[in-house]
Short mmCIF file of C-alpha atoms and ligand atoms in Angstrom, two decimals:
data_model
loop_
_atom_site.label_atom_id
_atom_site.label_comp_id
_atom_site.label_asym_id
_atom_site.label_seq_id
_atom_site.Cartn_x
_atom_site.Cartn_y
_atom_site.Cartn_z
CA MET A 646 -81.57 21.35 -20.41
CA THR A 647 -83.06 24.23 -22.36
CA ASP A 648 -85.69 23.39 -24.98
CA GLN A 649 -83.47 24.92 -27.63
CA ILE A 650 -80.65 22.49 -26.90
CA ALA A 651 -82.87 19.49 -26.38
CA GLY A 652 -84.59 20.03 -29.70
CA ALA A 653 -81.48 20.56 -31.80
CA ARG A 654 -79.50 17.85 -33.52
CA ALA A 655 -75.97 17.99 -34.86
CA ALA A 656 -75.88 21.61 -35.85
CA SER A 657 -72.54 23.24 -35.28
CA VAL A 658 -70.99 26.53 -34.35
CA ALA A 659 -69.25 28.83 -36.81
CA ALA A 660 -70.56 27.33 -40.04
CA PRO A 661 -68.67 24.03 -40.36
CA SER A 662 -67.56 23.00 -43.80
CA ALA A 663 -69.39 20.22 -45.67
CA GLY A 664 -68.85 16.75 -44.24
CA ALA A 665 -67.83 18.08 -40.84
CA SER A 666 -70.16 15.80 -38.92
CA SER A 667 -68.37 12.68 -40.15
CA ARG A 668 -65.18 14.05 -38.58
CA GLY A 669 -66.78 14.95 -35.26
CA ASP A 670 -68.56 18.18 -34.52
CA ALA A 671 -66.44 19.29 -31.59
CA VAL A 672 -63.28 18.43 -29.70
CA VAL A 673 -63.23 19.70 -26.13
CA VAL A 674 -59.70 20.30 -24.82
CA GLY A 675 -59.79 19.67 -21.06
CA GLY A 676 -61.95 17.40 -18.94
CA GLY A 677 -62.51 19.44 -15.79
CA VAL A 678 -66.03 20.35 -14.69
CA ILE A 679 -66.19 22.95 -17.46
CA GLY A 680 -65.13 20.72 -20.37
CA LEU A 681 -67.11 17.73 -19.11
CA GLY A 682 -70.21 19.82 -18.44
CA ILE A 683 -70.13 21.26 -21.96
CA ALA A 684 -69.48 17.85 -23.52
CA TRP A 685 -72.37 16.26 -21.63
CA ARG A 686 -74.87 18.92 -22.62
CA ALA A 687 -73.66 19.05 -26.24
CA ALA A 688 -73.78 15.25 -26.57
CA LEU A 689 -77.33 15.23 -25.18
CA ALA A 690 -78.21 17.70 -27.92
CA GLY A 691 -76.95 15.26 -30.54
CA LEU A 692 -73.50 16.62 -31.33
CA GLN A 693 -70.54 14.28 -31.84
CA VAL A 694 -68.20 15.38 -29.08
CA THR A 695 -64.77 14.16 -27.99
CA VAL A 696 -63.21 15.31 -24.72
CA VAL A 697 -59.42 15.02 -24.62
CA ASP A 698 -57.61 14.97 -21.27
CA ASP A 699 -54.88 12.74 -19.86
CA ALA A 700 -56.12 13.31 -16.28
CA PRO A 701 -59.79 14.22 -16.52
CA GLY A 702 -61.24 15.84 -13.44
CA ARG A 703 -57.89 16.02 -11.65
CA GLY A 704 -57.20 19.73 -12.12
CA ALA A 705 -58.76 22.57 -10.13
CA SER A 706 -62.08 20.72 -10.23
CA TRP A 707 -60.59 18.02 -7.99
CA ALA A 708 -58.87 20.43 -5.62
CA ALA A 709 -61.85 22.74 -5.07
CA ALA A 710 -63.99 23.02 -1.94
CA GLY A 711 -67.30 22.86 -3.79
CA MET A 712 -68.99 25.93 -2.34
CA LEU A 713 -71.89 27.28 -4.40
CA ALA A 714 -71.67 30.71 -2.91
CA PRO A 715 -72.61 33.71 -5.06
CA VAL A 716 -73.67 35.80 -2.07
CA THR A 717 -70.70 35.21 0.25
CA GLU A 718 -68.28 35.42 -2.70
CA VAL A 719 -69.50 38.85 -3.83
CA HIS A 720 -66.76 41.43 -4.31
CA TYR A 721 -66.77 45.12 -5.14
CA GLY A 722 -66.54 45.79 -8.86
CA GLU A 723 -67.78 42.31 -9.82
CA GLN A 724 -71.51 42.96 -10.18
CA ALA A 725 -71.75 41.47 -13.69
CA LEU A 726 -70.09 38.33 -12.41
CA LEU A 727 -72.50 38.31 -9.47
CA ARG A 728 -75.45 38.18 -11.88
CA LEU A 729 -73.90 35.20 -13.67
CA ASN A 730 -73.13 33.52 -10.34
CA LEU A 731 -76.72 34.01 -9.16
CA ALA A 732 -78.05 32.61 -12.45
CA ALA A 733 -75.78 29.60 -11.97
CA ALA A 734 -76.90 29.06 -8.38
CA ALA A 735 -80.55 29.14 -9.47
CA ARG A 736 -79.90 26.28 -11.91
CA TRP A 737 -78.20 23.93 -9.48
CA ARG A 738 -81.20 22.04 -8.14
CA ALA A 739 -82.50 21.06 -11.60
CA PHE A 740 -78.97 20.43 -12.89
CA VAL A 741 -78.28 18.00 -10.03
CA ALA A 742 -81.56 16.16 -10.55
CA GLU A 743 -80.80 15.60 -14.23
CA LEU A 744 -77.13 14.75 -13.71
CA GLU A 745 -77.80 12.27 -10.90
CA GLN A 746 -80.44 10.56 -13.00
CA CYS A 747 -78.10 10.35 -15.98
CA ALA A 748 -75.07 9.19 -13.97
CA GLY A 749 -76.91 7.05 -11.44
CA ALA A 750 -74.87 8.54 -8.60
CA SER A 751 -75.16 11.28 -6.00
CA VAL A 752 -73.09 14.46 -6.32
CA GLY A 753 -73.48 15.41 -2.65
CA TYR A 754 -75.46 18.60 -3.27
CA ARG A 755 -76.26 20.05 0.18
CA ARG A 756 -78.60 23.00 0.63
CA CYS A 757 -76.87 23.89 3.87
CA GLY A 758 -76.45 27.68 3.70
CA THR A 759 -73.35 29.64 4.71
CA LEU A 760 -72.55 31.55 7.90
CA ILE A 761 -69.77 34.15 7.79
CA VAL A 762 -68.48 34.94 11.26
CA ALA A 763 -66.32 37.60 12.89
CA ARG A 764 -63.76 36.45 15.42
CA ASP A 765 -63.21 39.99 16.83
CA SER A 766 -64.49 43.55 16.54
CA ASP A 767 -62.25 44.37 13.54
CA ASP A 768 -63.71 41.41 11.66
CA ASN A 769 -67.17 42.48 12.76
CA ALA A 770 -66.65 45.94 11.27
CA ALA A 771 -65.56 44.34 7.99
CA LEU A 772 -68.60 42.06 8.08
CA GLU A 773 -70.83 45.09 8.58
CA ASP A 774 -69.37 46.60 5.39
CA LEU A 775 -69.94 43.35 3.52
CA TYR A 776 -73.49 43.06 4.86
CA ARG A 777 -74.37 46.61 3.76
CA PHE A 778 -72.86 45.96 0.34
CA GLN A 779 -74.81 42.71 -0.02
CA ARG A 780 -78.02 44.44 1.03
CA SER A 781 -77.40 47.28 -1.43
CA LEU A 782 -77.34 44.63 -4.16
CA GLY A 783 -80.63 43.15 -2.95
CA LEU A 784 -79.01 39.91 -1.78
CA GLN A 785 -80.68 37.68 0.81
CA VAL A 786 -78.58 37.98 3.96
CA GLU A 787 -79.27 38.21 7.66
CA ARG A 788 -77.09 40.00 10.23
CA LEU A 789 -76.60 38.01 13.44
CA ARG A 790 -75.13 38.63 16.90
CA GLY A 791 -72.49 36.36 18.32
CA ARG A 792 -74.89 34.31 20.41
CA GLU A 793 -77.27 33.92 17.46
CA CYS A 794 -74.34 32.51 15.46
CA ARG A 795 -73.56 30.05 18.28
CA HIS A 796 -77.21 29.07 18.44
CA LEU A 797 -76.98 28.02 14.79
CA GLU A 798 -73.50 26.51 15.12
CA PRO A 799 -72.82 25.48 18.74
CA GLY A 800 -69.19 24.61 17.96
CA LEU A 801 -68.27 28.27 17.33
CA ALA A 802 -65.77 29.86 19.71
CA PRO A 803 -67.19 32.02 22.54
CA SER A 804 -65.16 34.93 21.11
CA VAL A 805 -67.19 35.06 17.86
CA ARG A 806 -68.65 38.59 17.76
CA GLY A 807 -71.24 38.42 15.03
CA GLY A 808 -72.05 37.05 11.64
CA VAL A 809 -73.89 37.21 8.35
CA LEU A 810 -76.09 34.30 7.29
CA ALA A 811 -76.42 33.63 3.58
CA ALA A 812 -79.06 30.92 3.71
CA GLY A 813 -78.97 30.35 -0.07
CA ASP A 814 -75.22 29.63 -0.44
CA HIS A 815 -74.83 25.85 -0.61
CA GLN A 816 -72.26 23.21 -1.58
CA VAL A 817 -71.63 20.20 -3.79
CA ASP A 818 -69.04 17.44 -3.44
CA ASN A 819 -66.89 18.54 -6.39
CA ARG A 820 -65.11 15.17 -6.68
CA ALA A 821 -68.44 13.35 -6.86
CA LEU A 822 -69.52 15.95 -9.42
CA VAL A 823 -66.52 15.21 -11.63
CA ALA A 824 -67.16 11.46 -11.43
CA ALA A 825 -70.84 11.92 -12.29
CA LEU A 826 -70.05 14.20 -15.22
CA LEU A 827 -67.61 11.63 -16.64
CA THR A 828 -70.25 8.90 -16.44
CA ALA A 829 -72.96 11.16 -17.84
CA CYS A 830 -70.73 12.17 -20.77
CA LYS A 831 -70.13 8.56 -21.73
CA ARG A 832 -73.80 7.63 -21.34
CA ALA A 833 -74.83 10.57 -23.52
CA GLY A 834 -72.45 9.40 -26.25
CA ALA A 835 -69.51 11.75 -25.79
CA ARG A 836 -66.09 10.14 -26.34
CA CYS A 837 -63.56 10.62 -23.56
CA ARG A 838 -60.10 10.33 -25.03
CA ALA A 839 -57.07 9.94 -22.72
CA GLY A 840 -54.32 12.17 -24.04
CA ARG A 841 -52.86 15.62 -24.17
CA VAL A 842 -53.61 18.09 -26.95
CA ALA A 843 -50.29 19.39 -28.25
CA ALA A 844 -51.75 21.89 -30.70
CA VAL A 845 -54.89 23.15 -32.35
CA ARG A 846 -54.69 22.65 -36.11
CA VAL A 847 -55.41 25.86 -38.00
CA GLU A 848 -55.63 26.09 -41.79
CA ARG A 849 -56.69 29.02 -43.91
CA ASP A 850 -57.68 31.04 -40.83
CA ARG A 851 -60.00 28.48 -39.33
CA VAL A 852 -59.76 25.56 -36.93
CA ARG A 853 -59.61 22.04 -38.42
CA GLY A 854 -59.12 19.98 -35.26
CA VAL A 855 -56.31 19.18 -32.86
CA VAL A 856 -53.07 17.20 -32.79
CA LEU A 857 -52.41 14.99 -29.75
CA ALA A 858 -49.06 14.84 -27.97
CA GLY A 859 -48.18 11.58 -29.80
CA GLY A 860 -48.82 13.23 -33.16
CA GLU A 861 -52.27 11.77 -33.84
CA PRO A 862 -54.68 14.24 -35.46
CA LEU A 863 -58.35 14.52 -34.43
CA GLU A 864 -60.46 16.38 -36.97
CA ALA A 865 -63.31 18.60 -35.84
CA SER A 866 -65.09 21.65 -37.14
CA THR A 867 -65.07 23.22 -33.68
CA VAL A 868 -62.54 23.13 -30.86
CA VAL A 869 -63.66 24.11 -27.36
CA LEU A 870 -60.72 25.33 -25.30
CA ALA A 871 -61.59 24.37 -21.70
CA ALA A 872 -58.16 23.54 -20.30
CA GLY A 873 -58.47 25.56 -17.08
CA CYS A 874 -55.32 27.46 -16.13
CA TRP A 875 -53.43 25.74 -18.95
CA SER A 876 -55.67 27.34 -21.60
CA GLY A 877 -53.38 30.30 -22.16
CA ALA A 878 -50.51 28.24 -23.53
CA LEU A 879 -52.03 25.74 -25.96
CA GLY A 880 -49.90 25.17 -29.07
CA GLY A 881 -50.84 26.07 -32.63
CA LEU A 882 -52.88 29.16 -31.81
CA PRO A 883 -51.93 32.72 -32.71
CA PRO A 884 -51.16 34.76 -29.55
CA ARG A 885 -54.07 37.10 -30.25
CA VAL A 886 -56.65 34.35 -29.57
CA LEU A 887 -54.97 32.73 -26.55
CA PRO A 888 -57.03 33.53 -23.44
CA PRO A 889 -55.13 35.55 -20.79
CA VAL A 890 -55.62 32.91 -18.10
CA ARG A 891 -53.10 32.25 -15.33
CA PRO A 892 -52.77 29.76 -12.45
CA VAL A 893 -53.70 31.00 -8.96
CA LYS A 894 -52.57 28.47 -6.38
CA GLY A 895 -54.87 27.39 -3.55
CA GLN A 896 -53.94 24.99 -0.77
CA LEU A 897 -56.60 23.27 1.30
CA LEU A 898 -57.04 20.51 3.85
CA HIS A 899 -59.35 17.53 4.18
CA LEU A 900 -60.25 16.42 7.70
CA ARG A 901 -62.58 13.77 9.06
CA GLY A 902 -64.50 13.29 12.31
CA PRO A 903 -67.54 11.40 13.54
CA ALA A 904 -70.62 12.02 11.38
CA GLU A 905 -72.86 12.15 14.45
CA GLU A 906 -70.82 14.99 16.04
CA PRO A 907 -70.24 17.37 13.12
CA LEU A 908 -67.82 20.28 13.48
CA CYS A 909 -70.55 22.44 11.91
CA GLN A 910 -73.70 21.96 9.83
CA ARG A 911 -73.37 24.90 7.46
CA ASN A 912 -70.46 26.24 5.45
CA VAL A 913 -68.69 28.51 7.95
CA ARG A 914 -66.44 31.31 6.74
CA GLY A 915 -64.15 33.65 8.57
CA LEU A 916 -62.20 36.40 6.89
CA GLU A 917 -59.16 34.12 6.59
CA VAL A 918 -60.58 30.65 6.20
CA TYR A 919 -63.64 28.65 5.18
CA VAL A 920 -64.97 25.34 6.44
CA VAL A 921 -67.15 23.13 4.25
CA PRO A 922 -68.75 20.17 6.08
CA ARG A 923 -69.82 17.36 3.78
CA GLY A 924 -72.49 16.09 6.18
CA ASP A 925 -70.83 12.70 6.74
CA GLY A 926 -67.97 13.76 9.00
CA ARG A 927 -65.70 14.94 6.17
CA VAL A 928 -64.67 18.59 6.30
CA VAL A 929 -62.81 20.72 3.75
CA ILE A 930 -60.81 23.70 5.00
CA GLY A 931 -59.44 26.30 2.62
CA ALA A 932 -57.80 28.05 1.07
CA THR A 933 -54.71 30.07 0.30
CA VAL A 934 -54.61 32.46 -2.66
CA GLU A 935 -51.10 32.53 -4.09
CA GLU A 936 -49.53 33.89 -7.27
CA GLN A 937 -46.87 31.17 -7.64
CA GLY A 938 -47.19 30.16 -11.28
CA PHE A 939 -47.71 26.43 -11.80
CA ASP A 940 -46.22 25.43 -8.43
CA THR A 941 -48.37 22.99 -6.42
CA THR A 942 -46.09 22.42 -3.42
CA ILE A 943 -47.87 21.99 -0.09
CA THR A 944 -46.19 24.26 2.43
CA ALA A 945 -46.06 23.83 6.21
CA GLY A 946 -46.83 27.53 6.60
CA ALA A 947 -50.10 27.24 4.68
CA VAL A 948 -51.21 24.19 6.66
CA HIS A 949 -50.35 26.01 9.89
CA ASP A 950 -52.15 29.22 8.87
CA LEU A 951 -55.32 27.39 7.80
CA LEU A 952 -55.48 25.29 10.97
CA ARG A 953 -54.76 28.31 13.20
CA ALA A 954 -57.47 30.35 11.48
CA VAL A 955 -60.10 27.63 11.74
CA PHE A 956 -59.13 26.88 15.35
CA GLU A 957 -59.99 30.49 16.23
CA LEU A 958 -63.52 29.92 14.89
CA LEU A 959 -64.21 26.24 15.61
CA PRO A 960 -61.79 25.07 18.35
CA GLU A 961 -62.88 21.43 18.17
CA VAL A 962 -61.17 21.13 14.81
CA THR A 963 -58.12 19.83 16.72
CA GLU A 964 -60.02 16.59 17.43
CA LEU A 965 -60.41 15.74 13.75
CA GLU A 966 -58.17 13.48 11.67
CA LEU A 967 -56.10 15.29 9.03
CA VAL A 968 -56.71 13.13 5.97
CA GLU A 969 -55.31 15.00 2.99
CA THR A 970 -53.57 18.18 1.92
CA VAL A 971 -54.22 19.46 -1.61
CA ALA A 972 -52.96 22.25 -3.82
CA GLY A 973 -54.84 23.25 -6.97
CA LEU A 974 -54.56 25.93 -9.62
CA ARG A 975 -57.53 28.21 -10.16
CA PRO A 976 -57.82 29.48 -13.73
CA GLY A 977 -57.57 33.22 -13.02
CA SER A 978 -58.48 35.92 -15.54
CA PRO A 979 -57.60 39.63 -15.55
CA ASP A 980 -61.06 40.66 -14.26
CA ASN A 981 -61.80 37.47 -12.25
CA ALA A 982 -64.66 36.58 -14.63
CA PRO A 983 -64.72 33.70 -17.11
CA LEU A 984 -64.09 33.92 -20.85
CA LEU A 985 -67.03 32.31 -22.63
CA GLY A 986 -67.85 32.21 -26.32
CA PRO A 987 -66.35 32.41 -29.80
CA SER A 988 -62.78 33.63 -30.16
CA GLN A 989 -61.51 35.72 -33.05
CA LEU A 990 -60.50 32.50 -34.83
CA GLU A 991 -63.26 30.73 -36.72
CA GLY A 992 -64.09 27.38 -35.14
CA LEU A 993 -62.37 28.08 -31.80
CA VAL A 994 -64.61 28.70 -28.81
CA ILE A 995 -63.31 29.34 -25.32
CA ALA A 996 -64.64 28.36 -21.88
CA ALA A 997 -61.88 29.25 -19.43
CA GLY A 998 -60.90 31.60 -16.62
CA HIS A 999 -63.58 30.55 -14.13
CA TYR A 1000 -61.19 31.43 -11.31
CA ARG A 1001 -62.75 30.88 -7.85
CA ASN A 1002 -66.30 30.01 -9.03
CA GLY A 1003 -65.90 27.31 -11.64
CA ILE A 1004 -67.84 24.69 -9.70
CA LEU A 1005 -70.70 27.12 -9.12
CA LEU A 1006 -70.65 28.20 -12.78
CA THR A 1007 -70.69 24.67 -14.23
CA PRO A 1008 -74.45 24.47 -15.05
CA VAL A 1009 -74.72 27.90 -16.66
CA THR A 1010 -71.47 27.44 -18.58
CA ALA A 1011 -72.41 23.97 -19.80
CA ASP A 1012 -75.85 25.01 -21.02
CA ALA A 1013 -74.77 28.28 -22.60
CA MET A 1014 -71.80 26.76 -24.40
CA ALA A 1015 -73.81 23.77 -25.62
CA GLU A 1016 -76.44 26.15 -26.94
CA LEU A 1017 -73.70 28.08 -28.74
CA LEU A 1018 -72.33 24.88 -30.27
CA VAL A 1019 -75.78 23.83 -31.41
CA SER A 1020 -77.17 27.12 -32.69
CA GLY A 1021 -74.06 29.16 -33.52
CA ARG A 1022 -75.56 32.02 -31.51
CA VAL A 1023 -74.15 33.40 -28.27
CA PRO A 1024 -76.79 33.06 -25.52
CA ALA A 1025 -77.65 36.27 -23.68
CA ALA A 1026 -76.42 34.85 -20.36
CA ILE A 1027 -72.80 34.96 -21.53
CA THR A 1028 -72.55 37.87 -23.99
CA ARG A 1029 -70.98 40.02 -21.24
CA PHE A 1030 -68.17 37.47 -20.89
CA SER A 1031 -66.91 37.29 -24.46
CA PRO A 1032 -63.22 36.31 -24.74
CA ARG A 1033 -62.94 39.16 -27.22
CA ARG A 1034 -63.03 41.67 -24.37
CA PHE A 1035 -59.32 40.88 -23.92
CA ALA A 1036 -58.44 41.06 -27.62
CA GLY A 1037 -54.72 41.59 -27.90
CA ALA A 1038 -54.14 40.86 -24.21
CA ALA A 1039 -52.24 37.62 -24.78
CA GLY A 1040 -49.24 38.89 -22.84
CA ALA A 1041 -51.43 39.25 -19.75
CA ALA A 1042 -51.42 35.50 -19.11
CA GLY A 1043 -49.26 34.81 -16.10
CA ALA A 1044 -49.48 38.37 -14.84
CA PRO A 1045 -51.28 39.03 -11.56
CA PRO A 1046 -54.61 40.84 -11.87
CA SER A 1047 -54.21 44.51 -12.45
CA ARG A 1048 -56.33 46.83 -10.31
CA SER A 1049 -56.88 49.00 -13.36
CA SER A 1050 -58.58 46.14 -15.21
CA VAL A 1051 -61.16 45.76 -12.46
CA ASP A 1052 -63.97 48.19 -11.86
CA VAL A 1053 -63.23 48.91 -8.19
CA SER A 1054 -65.82 51.59 -7.79
CA SER A 1055 -66.43 51.37 -4.05
CA PRO A 1056 -63.58 49.52 -2.39
CA PRO A 1057 -62.53 49.90 1.18
CA VAL A 1058 -62.41 47.16 3.78
CA TRP A 1059 -63.67 44.12 1.97
CA VAL A 1060 -61.45 44.63 -1.05
CA SER A 1061 -58.32 45.42 0.92
CA ARG A 1062 -58.81 42.33 3.07
CA THR A 1063 -59.33 40.27 -0.05
CA GLU A 1064 -56.02 41.38 -1.41
CA ARG A 1065 -54.36 40.31 1.81
CA GLY A 1066 -55.55 36.78 1.05
CA LEU A 1067 -59.23 36.28 1.96
CA PRO A 1068 -60.06 32.65 1.16
CA ARG A 1069 -61.64 32.40 -2.30
P1 FAD B 1413 -59.71 22.27 -14.39
O1 FAD B 1413 -60.55 21.54 -13.43
O2 FAD B 1413 -58.35 22.69 -13.95
O3 FAD B 1413 -59.61 21.33 -15.66
C1 FAD B 1413 -58.75 21.62 -16.74
C2 FAD B 1413 -58.39 20.29 -17.37
O4 FAD B 1413 -57.70 20.56 -18.59
C3 FAD B 1413 -57.46 19.44 -16.52
O5 FAD B 1413 -58.09 18.21 -16.23
C4 FAD B 1413 -56.22 19.27 -17.37
O6 FAD B 1413 -55.65 17.97 -17.26
C5 FAD B 1413 -56.77 19.53 -18.77
N1 FAD B 1413 -55.75 19.99 -19.72
C6 FAD B 1413 -54.90 21.03 -19.60
N2 FAD B 1413 -54.17 21.16 -20.72
C7 FAD B 1413 -54.57 20.19 -21.56
C8 FAD B 1413 -54.18 19.79 -22.87
N3 FAD B 1413 -53.21 20.43 -23.54
N4 FAD B 1413 -54.79 18.72 -23.43
C9 FAD B 1413 -55.78 18.05 -22.78
N5 FAD B 1413 -56.19 18.39 -21.53
C10 FAD B 1413 -55.59 19.45 -20.94
N6 FAD B 1413 -65.00 26.96 -7.36
C11 FAD B 1413 -66.23 27.02 -6.80
O7 FAD B 1413 -67.21 27.27 -7.50
N7 FAD B 1413 -66.41 26.80 -5.47
C12 FAD B 1413 -65.36 26.54 -4.63
O8 FAD B 1413 -65.56 26.35 -3.43
C13 FAD B 1413 -64.06 26.52 -5.18
N8 FAD B 1413 -63.00 26.29 -4.38
C14 FAD B 1413 -61.75 26.20 -4.92
C15 FAD B 1413 -60.67 25.94 -4.08
C16 FAD B 1413 -59.40 25.78 -4.62
C17 FAD B 1413 -58.24 25.50 -3.71
C18 FAD B 1413 -59.22 25.85 -6.03
C19 FAD B 1413 -57.88 25.59 -6.64
C20 FAD B 1413 -60.30 26.15 -6.86
C21 FAD B 1413 -61.56 26.35 -6.31
N9 FAD B 1413 -62.66 26.67 -7.11
C22 FAD B 1413 -63.91 26.72 -6.58
C23 FAD B 1413 -62.49 27.02 -8.53
C24 FAD B 1413 -62.82 25.83 -9.43
O9 FAD B 1413 -62.18 24.70 -8.93
C25 FAD B 1413 -62.35 26.12 -10.85
O10 FAD B 1413 -62.81 27.37 -11.30
C26 FAD B 1413 -62.88 25.05 -11.81
O11 FAD B 1413 -62.58 23.76 -11.31
C27 FAD B 1413 -62.28 25.23 -13.18
O12 FAD B 1413 -62.65 24.12 -13.96
P2 FAD B 1413 -61.95 23.85 -15.35
O13 FAD B 1413 -62.61 22.66 -15.92
O14 FAD B 1413 -61.92 25.11 -16.14
O15 FAD B 1413 -60.41 23.57 -14.97
#
């Protein structure tokens, strides 16, 4: 926790009216990793915080794979996001230490590194592009031949042609993270309220609190909108302040094998699939990227495609038990970056649109937003990601990302493959 947050007590964002603290300083709408992370840090700083969610931690935060992968997730035109992702990755070790101490439970943080591999020469050419791009950004990556990849991961197929090692891209067990954040919130004094927010209550151009689905009002001087992909449709708000966030479906698989004979030690990524080994025999395989609205159907085709793609890289996957299939909804934004900070409506702050990196971005989001709630000032780390950059873009929610809204300055191979469905 930053000194600024730790030292502050019960201040509030956006100049609350007199007596606000008796009504609660902040209501957080949504108890995924983002809402829970913010609530935990704000409660530690002394704010009276209530998180409202009827299924906390069961949204995208539950479905995710848990990769903490700023280097392997880098994409052309997303350099500002890369800086935020790197800042987030740098905070993880300290964040985990503090969270595990607070919650009294492990979050399965594994400093395992990530190996991206090419199954053929076309893939290898694409990897070469990615490698050069990563190097041009000063990222820590190592180019490997096929046999060097197999030396690191003996289970890789003989056909693997080469790879890129990102030794600093790690993982966390996102479901353990959610559970720990819930415990830590309660221990820090945040209230976790089961329920659905029907509407934000707005009077005289400022937020006064929320109304739950059953009609019960909760007063607060500040409302934090952290409802993942559902953030763009919350009731009571004028369209101009609704964040243009949309659901991006991802299907993934959970498998299990013997802990003593792991499928792989590191996160292994191909151009069509990723494999995240938990270190105890559990393996997560993902993920599709689908613009299907709020649909969460598991399809046979997706299961087939994921298993086929991983079989080409790690053939022994066929020996593992298929334990679970999951579909989750990433909170996508028009430029793939989160919306963080005050909205145009006094008392409403937004933390949404974390798309494919919300687990990675949890520490930096939680600290920056808590600091904003405490001091009323937007921390430098998130100024670039103001929700106001989409002012008037309310109609964009639900629309697929437009190429024109992204700075695709130097595209070719990596970007075009991404648009064909690279796992994210
Ligand atoms: P969510 O976790 O979706 O939480 C939103 C919460 O808001 C939900 O619990 C919901 O019940 C609640 N809610 C909604 N509306 C209301 C309302 N009206 N009232 C009260 N509560 C409400 N990120 C990574 O960093 N690494 C990965 O490897 C990774 N893999 C992923 C794989 C898949 C398949 C998916 C789907 C996502 C992945 N992500 C990954 C992205 C990451 O999961 C998300 O960015 C992150 O979980 C977003 O967190 P959130 O709290 O904003 O949203």
